[in-house]
Coordinates of C-alpha atoms and ligand atoms in Angstrom, one line a residue:
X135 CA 59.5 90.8 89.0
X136 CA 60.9 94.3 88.2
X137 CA 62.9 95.5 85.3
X138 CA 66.2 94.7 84.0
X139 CA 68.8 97.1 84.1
X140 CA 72.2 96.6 82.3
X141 CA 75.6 98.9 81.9
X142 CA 76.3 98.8 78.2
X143 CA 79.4 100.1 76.5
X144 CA 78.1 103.2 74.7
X145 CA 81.6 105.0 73.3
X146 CA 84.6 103.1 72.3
X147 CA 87.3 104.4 75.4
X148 CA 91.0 106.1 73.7
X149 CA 93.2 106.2 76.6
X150 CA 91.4 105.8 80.2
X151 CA 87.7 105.4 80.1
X152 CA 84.8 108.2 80.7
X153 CA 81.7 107.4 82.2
X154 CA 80.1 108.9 79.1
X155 CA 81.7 105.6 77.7
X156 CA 78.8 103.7 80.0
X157 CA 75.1 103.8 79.7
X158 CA 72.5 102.4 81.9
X159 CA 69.4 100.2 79.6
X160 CA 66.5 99.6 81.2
X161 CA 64.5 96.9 79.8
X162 CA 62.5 93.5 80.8
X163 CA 64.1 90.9 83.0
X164 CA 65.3 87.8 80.7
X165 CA 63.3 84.7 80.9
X166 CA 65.4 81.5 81.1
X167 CA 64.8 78.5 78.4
X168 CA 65.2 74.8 79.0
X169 CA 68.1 73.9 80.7
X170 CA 68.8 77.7 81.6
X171 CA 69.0 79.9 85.2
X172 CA 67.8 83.3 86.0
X173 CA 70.2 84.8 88.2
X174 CA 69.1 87.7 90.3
X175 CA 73.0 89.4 90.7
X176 CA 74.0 91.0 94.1
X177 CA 77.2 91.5 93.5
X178 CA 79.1 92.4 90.4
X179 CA 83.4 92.7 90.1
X180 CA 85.0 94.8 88.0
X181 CA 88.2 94.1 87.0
X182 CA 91.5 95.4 84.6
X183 CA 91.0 92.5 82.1
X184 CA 88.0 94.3 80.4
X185 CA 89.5 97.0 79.7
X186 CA 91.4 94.6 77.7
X187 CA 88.0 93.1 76.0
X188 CA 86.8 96.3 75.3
X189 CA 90.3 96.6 73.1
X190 CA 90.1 93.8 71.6
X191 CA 93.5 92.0 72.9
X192 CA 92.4 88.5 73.5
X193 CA 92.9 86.9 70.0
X194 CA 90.2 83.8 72.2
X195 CA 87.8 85.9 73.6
X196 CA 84.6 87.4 72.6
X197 CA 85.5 91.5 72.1
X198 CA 83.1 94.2 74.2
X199 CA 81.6 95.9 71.2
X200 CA 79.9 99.2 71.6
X201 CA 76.3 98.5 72.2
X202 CA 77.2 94.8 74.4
X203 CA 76.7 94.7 77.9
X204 CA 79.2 95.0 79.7
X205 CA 81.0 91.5 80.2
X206 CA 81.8 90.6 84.2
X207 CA 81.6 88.1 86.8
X208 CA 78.9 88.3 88.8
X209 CA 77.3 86.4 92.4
X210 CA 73.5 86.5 92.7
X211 CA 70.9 84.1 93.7
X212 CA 69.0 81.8 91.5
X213 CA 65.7 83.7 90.7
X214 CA 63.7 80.8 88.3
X215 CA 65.9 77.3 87.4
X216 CA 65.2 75.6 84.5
X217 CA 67.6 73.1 84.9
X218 CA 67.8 70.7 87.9
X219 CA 71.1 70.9 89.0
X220 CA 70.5 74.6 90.8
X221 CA 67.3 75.4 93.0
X222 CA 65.5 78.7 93.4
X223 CA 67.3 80.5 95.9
X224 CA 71.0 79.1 95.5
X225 CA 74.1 81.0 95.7
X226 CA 75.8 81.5 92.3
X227 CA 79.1 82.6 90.7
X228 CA 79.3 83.3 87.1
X229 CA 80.2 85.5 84.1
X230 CA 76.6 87.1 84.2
X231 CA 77.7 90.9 82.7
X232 CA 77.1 94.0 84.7
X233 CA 73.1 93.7 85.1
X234 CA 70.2 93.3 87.6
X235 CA 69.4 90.2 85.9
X236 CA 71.1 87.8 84.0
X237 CA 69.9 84.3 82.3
X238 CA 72.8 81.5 82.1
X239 CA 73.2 77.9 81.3
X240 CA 73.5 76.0 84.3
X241 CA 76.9 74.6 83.0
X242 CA 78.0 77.9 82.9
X243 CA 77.5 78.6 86.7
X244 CA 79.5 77.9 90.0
X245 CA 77.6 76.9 93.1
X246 CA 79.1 79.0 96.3
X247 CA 79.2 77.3 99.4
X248 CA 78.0 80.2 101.8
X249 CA 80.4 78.0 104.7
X250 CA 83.8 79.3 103.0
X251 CA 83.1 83.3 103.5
X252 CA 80.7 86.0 102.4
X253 CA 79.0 85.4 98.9
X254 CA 81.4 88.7 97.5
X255 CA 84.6 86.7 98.2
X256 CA 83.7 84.6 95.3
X257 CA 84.4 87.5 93.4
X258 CA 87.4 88.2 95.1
X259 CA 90.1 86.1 97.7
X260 CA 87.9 83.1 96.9
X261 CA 87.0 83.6 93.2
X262 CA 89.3 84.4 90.1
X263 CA 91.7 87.1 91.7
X264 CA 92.5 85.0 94.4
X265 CA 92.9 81.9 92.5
X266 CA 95.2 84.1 89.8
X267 CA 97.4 84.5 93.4
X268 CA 97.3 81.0 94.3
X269 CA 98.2 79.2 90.9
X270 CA 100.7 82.2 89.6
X271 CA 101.8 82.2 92.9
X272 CA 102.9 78.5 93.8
X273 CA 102.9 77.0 90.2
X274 CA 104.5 79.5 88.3
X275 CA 106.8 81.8 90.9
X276 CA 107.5 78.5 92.7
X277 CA 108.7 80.5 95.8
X278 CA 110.9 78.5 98.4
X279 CA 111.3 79.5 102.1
X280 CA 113.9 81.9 102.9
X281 CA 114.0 83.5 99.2
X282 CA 112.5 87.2 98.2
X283 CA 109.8 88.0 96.8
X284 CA 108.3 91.3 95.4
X285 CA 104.7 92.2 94.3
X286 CA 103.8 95.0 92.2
X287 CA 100.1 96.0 92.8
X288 CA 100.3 94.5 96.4
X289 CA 97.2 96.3 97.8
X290 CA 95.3 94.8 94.7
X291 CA 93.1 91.7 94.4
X292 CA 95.4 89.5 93.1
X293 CA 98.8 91.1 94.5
X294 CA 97.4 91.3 98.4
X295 CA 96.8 87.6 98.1
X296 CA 100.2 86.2 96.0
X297 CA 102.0 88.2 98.7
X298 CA 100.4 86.7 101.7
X299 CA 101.1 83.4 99.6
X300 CA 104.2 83.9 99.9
X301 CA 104.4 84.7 103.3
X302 CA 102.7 81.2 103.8
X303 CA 105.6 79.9 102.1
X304 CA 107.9 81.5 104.5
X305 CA 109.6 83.8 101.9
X306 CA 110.7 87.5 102.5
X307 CA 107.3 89.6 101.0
X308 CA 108.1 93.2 99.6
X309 CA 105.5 94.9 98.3
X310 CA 105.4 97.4 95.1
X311 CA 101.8 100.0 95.4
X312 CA 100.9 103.7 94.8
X313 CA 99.9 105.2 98.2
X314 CA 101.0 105.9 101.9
X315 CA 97.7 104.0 103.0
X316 CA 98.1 100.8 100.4
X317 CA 101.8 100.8 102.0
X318 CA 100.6 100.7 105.7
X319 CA 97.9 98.3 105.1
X320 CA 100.6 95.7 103.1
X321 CA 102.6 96.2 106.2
X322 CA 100.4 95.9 108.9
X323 CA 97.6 94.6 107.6
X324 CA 98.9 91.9 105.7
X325 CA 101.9 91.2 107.3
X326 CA 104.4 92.1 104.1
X327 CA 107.9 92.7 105.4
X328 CA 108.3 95.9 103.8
X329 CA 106.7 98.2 101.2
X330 CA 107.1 100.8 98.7
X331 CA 105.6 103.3 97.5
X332 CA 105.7 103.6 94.0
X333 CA 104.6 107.3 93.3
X334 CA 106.9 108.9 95.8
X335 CA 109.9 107.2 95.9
X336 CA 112.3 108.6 93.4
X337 CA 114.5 105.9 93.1
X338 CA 112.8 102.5 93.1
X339 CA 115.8 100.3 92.3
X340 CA 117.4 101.9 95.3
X341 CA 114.7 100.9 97.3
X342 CA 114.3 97.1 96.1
X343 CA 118.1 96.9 97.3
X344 CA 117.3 98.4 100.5
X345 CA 113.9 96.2 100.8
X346 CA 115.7 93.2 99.2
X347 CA 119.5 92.4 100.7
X348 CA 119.5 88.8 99.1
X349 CA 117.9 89.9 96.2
X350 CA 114.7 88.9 94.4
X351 CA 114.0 85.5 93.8
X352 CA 110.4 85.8 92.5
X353 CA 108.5 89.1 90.9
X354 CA 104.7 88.7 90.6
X355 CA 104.3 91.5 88.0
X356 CA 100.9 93.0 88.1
X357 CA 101.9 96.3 86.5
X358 CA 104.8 95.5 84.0
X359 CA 106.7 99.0 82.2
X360 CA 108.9 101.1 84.6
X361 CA 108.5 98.9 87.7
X362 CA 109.4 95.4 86.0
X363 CA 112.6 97.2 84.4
X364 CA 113.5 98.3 88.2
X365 CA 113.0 94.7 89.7
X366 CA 115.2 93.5 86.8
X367 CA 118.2 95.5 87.9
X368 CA 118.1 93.1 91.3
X369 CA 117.6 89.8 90.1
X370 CA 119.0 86.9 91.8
X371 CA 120.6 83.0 90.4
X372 CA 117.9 81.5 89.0
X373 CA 115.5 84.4 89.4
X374 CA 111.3 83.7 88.4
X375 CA 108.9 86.4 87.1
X376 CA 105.5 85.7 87.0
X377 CA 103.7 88.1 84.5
X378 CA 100.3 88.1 85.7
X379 CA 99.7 91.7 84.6
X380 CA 101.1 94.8 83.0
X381 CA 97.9 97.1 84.1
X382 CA 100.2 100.4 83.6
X383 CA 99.5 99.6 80.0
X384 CA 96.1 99.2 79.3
X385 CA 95.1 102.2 79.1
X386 CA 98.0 103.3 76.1
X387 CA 97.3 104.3 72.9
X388 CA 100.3 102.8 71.6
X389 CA 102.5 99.8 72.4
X390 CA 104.8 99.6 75.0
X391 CA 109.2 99.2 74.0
X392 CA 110.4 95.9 75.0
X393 CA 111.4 93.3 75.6
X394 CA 113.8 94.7 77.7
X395 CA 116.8 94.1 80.2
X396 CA 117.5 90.7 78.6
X397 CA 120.8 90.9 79.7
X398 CA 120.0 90.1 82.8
X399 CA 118.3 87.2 82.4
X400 CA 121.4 85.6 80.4
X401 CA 123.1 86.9 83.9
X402 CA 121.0 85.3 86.5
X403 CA 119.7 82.4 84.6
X404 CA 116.2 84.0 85.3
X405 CA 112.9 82.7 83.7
X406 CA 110.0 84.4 82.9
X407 CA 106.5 83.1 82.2
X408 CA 103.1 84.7 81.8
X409 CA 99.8 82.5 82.6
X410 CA 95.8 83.0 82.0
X411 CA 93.7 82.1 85.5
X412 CA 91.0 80.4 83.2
X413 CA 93.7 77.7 82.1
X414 CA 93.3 76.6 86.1
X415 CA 89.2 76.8 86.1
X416 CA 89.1 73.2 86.2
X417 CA 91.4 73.2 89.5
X418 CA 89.3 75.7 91.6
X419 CA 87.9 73.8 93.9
X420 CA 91.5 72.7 94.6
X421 CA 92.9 76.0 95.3
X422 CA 89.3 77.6 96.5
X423 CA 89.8 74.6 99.2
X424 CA 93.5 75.8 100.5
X425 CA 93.0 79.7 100.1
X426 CA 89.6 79.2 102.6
X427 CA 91.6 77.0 105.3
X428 CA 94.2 79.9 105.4
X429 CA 91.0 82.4 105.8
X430 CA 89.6 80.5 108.3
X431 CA 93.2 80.3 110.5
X432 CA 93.4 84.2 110.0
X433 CA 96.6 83.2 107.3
X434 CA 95.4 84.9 104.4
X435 CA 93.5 88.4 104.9
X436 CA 91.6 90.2 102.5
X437 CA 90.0 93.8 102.1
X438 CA 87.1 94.9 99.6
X439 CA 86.3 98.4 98.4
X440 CA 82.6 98.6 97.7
X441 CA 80.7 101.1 95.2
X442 CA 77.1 100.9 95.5
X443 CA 74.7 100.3 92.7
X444 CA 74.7 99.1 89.0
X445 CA 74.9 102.9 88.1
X446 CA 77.9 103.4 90.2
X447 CA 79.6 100.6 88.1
X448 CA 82.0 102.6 85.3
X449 CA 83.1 104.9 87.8
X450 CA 83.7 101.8 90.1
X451 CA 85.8 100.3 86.9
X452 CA 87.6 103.9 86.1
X453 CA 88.5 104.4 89.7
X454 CA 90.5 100.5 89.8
X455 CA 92.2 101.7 86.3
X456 CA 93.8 104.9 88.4
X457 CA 94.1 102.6 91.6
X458 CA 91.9 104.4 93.8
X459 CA 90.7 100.4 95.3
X460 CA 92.1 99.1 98.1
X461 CA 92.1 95.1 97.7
X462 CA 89.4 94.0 95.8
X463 CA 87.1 96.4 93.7
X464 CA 83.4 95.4 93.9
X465 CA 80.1 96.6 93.0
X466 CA 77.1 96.0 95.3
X467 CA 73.5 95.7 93.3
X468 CA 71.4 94.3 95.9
X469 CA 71.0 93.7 99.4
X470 CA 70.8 89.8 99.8
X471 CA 68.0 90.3 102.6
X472 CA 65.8 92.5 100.4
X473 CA 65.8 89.6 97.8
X474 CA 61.9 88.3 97.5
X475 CA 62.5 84.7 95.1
Ligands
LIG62 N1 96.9 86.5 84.2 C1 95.7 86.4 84.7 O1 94.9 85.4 84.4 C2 95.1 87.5 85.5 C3 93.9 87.4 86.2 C4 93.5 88.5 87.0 C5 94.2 89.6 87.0 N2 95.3 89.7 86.3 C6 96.1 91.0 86.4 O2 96.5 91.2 87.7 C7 96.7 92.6 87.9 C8 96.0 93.0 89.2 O3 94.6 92.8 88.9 P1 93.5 93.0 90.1 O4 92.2 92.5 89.6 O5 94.1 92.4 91.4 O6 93.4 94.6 90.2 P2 93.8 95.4 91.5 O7 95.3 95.2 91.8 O8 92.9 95.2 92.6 O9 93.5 96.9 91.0 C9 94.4 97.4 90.0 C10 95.6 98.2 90.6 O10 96.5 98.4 89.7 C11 97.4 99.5 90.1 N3 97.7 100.3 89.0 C12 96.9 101.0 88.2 N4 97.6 101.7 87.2 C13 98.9 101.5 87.5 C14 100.1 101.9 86.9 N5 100.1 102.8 85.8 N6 101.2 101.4 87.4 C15 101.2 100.6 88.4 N7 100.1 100.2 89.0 C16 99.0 100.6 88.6 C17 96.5 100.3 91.1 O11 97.2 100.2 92.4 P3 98.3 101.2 92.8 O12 97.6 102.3 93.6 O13 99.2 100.4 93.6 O14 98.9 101.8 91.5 C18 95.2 99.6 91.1 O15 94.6 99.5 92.4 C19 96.3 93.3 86.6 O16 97.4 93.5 85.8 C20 95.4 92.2 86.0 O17 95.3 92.4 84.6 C21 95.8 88.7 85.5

């Protein structure tokens, strides 16, 4: 068996992250105690809420101190089991840290049935992005047929699939992302009604009222600041926001202003409520099981920007921060054929 390698976080990040903030360790490959799995990772996800860890802003979660490896979620294959409920070989989803090879309880893993996609949408449409669409989505946005709704970050993990839910539910879909490309695949990719582009358009209100004649029902924030105080000039009775995200504020040095533009919840009798993905863990399989039947009609689509190799991770993470992914950001370790358990 070969080395270990592991990303560790070598500088504290002010602002956006460096890659000089990142350093590859090489070192031996973890051996797995009673009751414990070596996972041999293929394919590692990098996503917004660790620049989050490394900041500390989860009052219930472990911090990213400098020196930890980097924390992540991870698919591999089970390289030794200690534990009988996983067998050498087996397909496995888990927060295994960005590294060749990671050791985990087997509590502490999820089994991937290879039947539902490839073994990277567990990462992805059918992992903890996608089920962040599906529960924020119908549970807390609640959207009904014939209403508008708008995602911000629509091109993203999470917002491609809450707007394709959406669509499922028979609502009108705008979309909310930061290039001509990301608005053309929404569009005709995805099937969004309309989109817009963020970064260009110099009057984003104006353009939800064009986008949005019966105004907006539901907004799936995934970027909160200017963009939530533009959808809250267009609210409709009753209005929902779902704040999944405010991603164009992790990278600030100081706190945002706010709460704003109460005014027009008192207005439209709107209701606003933010929600953590992990609270639903328990009901995966639940929504894992509906988000794979809508793959499997061609319902719900799903695209994946790849970065290969563990050393190619921090850029991978920096370049999702300044939104150079298209759907979900991904990095690739191994090739699953080259694997030798
Ligand atoms: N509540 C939860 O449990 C939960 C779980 C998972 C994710 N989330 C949140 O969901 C959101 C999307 O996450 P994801 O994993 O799907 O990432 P993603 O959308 O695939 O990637 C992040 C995207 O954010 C956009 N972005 C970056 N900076 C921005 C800015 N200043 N203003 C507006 N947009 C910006 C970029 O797209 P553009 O090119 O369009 O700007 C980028 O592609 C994040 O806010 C994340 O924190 C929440």
């Amino acid at each position: 068996m070969d080395e270990n390698q592991r990303i560790v976080l070598a500088a504290k990040p002010h602002g956006l992250p460096r890659e000089s903030d990142f350093a590859l360790v090489r070192g031996p490959v973890p051996q797995p105690g009673p009751g414990e799995v070596l996972v041999r990772c293929l394919w590692l996800s990098v996503d917004p809420y660790m620049r989050g860890l490394i900041d500390a802003v989860y009052p219930y979660v472990k911090p990213i101190l400098v020196g930890d490896t980097m924390f992540g979620g991870a698919v591999g294959r089970v390289a030794v089991s200690n534990d009988p409920a996983f067998a050498v070989g087996e397909l496995v989803e888990g927060y295994l840290g960005w590294q060749l090879y990671a050791v985990a309880r087997a509590s502490e893993l999820r089994r991937i049935d290879p039947q539902w996609g490839p073994p990277s949408t567990a990462l992805g449409v059918l992992g903890m992005p996608g089920m962040t669409a599906y529960f924020g989505m119908t549970e807390i946005g609640e959207p009904q047929a014939g209403q508008t709704v708008v995602v911000s970050a629509a091109a993203g993990a999470v917002g491609s699939a809450a707007g394709q839910i959406a669509k499922i539910r028979g609502c009108r879909v705008v979309g909310i992302a930061g290039s001509a490309e990301k608005v053309r695949h929404v569009v005709d990719d995805l099937g969004f009604d309309a989109c817009i582009d963020y970064r260009t358009e110099p009057d984003l209100a104006g353009a939800l009222r064009r986008c949005c004649p019966d105004r907006i029902h539901v907004y799936f924030d995934n970027v909160g600041g200017t963009t939530y105080d533009a959808v809250m000039t267009w609210l409709a009775l009753d209005a929902r926001i779902v704040i999944c995200g405010q991603i164009s504020q992790y990278n600030d040095r100081e706190a945002e202003v706010g709460p704003r533009r109460l005014k027009e919840f008192e207005m439209w009798r709107a209701r606003q409520q933010g929600f953590r993905v992990l609270d639903y863990r328990p009901r995966y399989g639940e929504g894992i099981a509906e988000m794979a039947r809508w793959l499997a009609q061609g319902r719900m689509r799903y695209r994946e920007t790849v970065a290969q190799g563990l050393e190619n991770s921090a850029g991978a993470f920096i370049g999702m921060l300044q939104g150079r992914n298209i759907g979900k950001q991904l990095v690739q370790l191994a090739q699953d054929a080259a694997m030798n358990h």
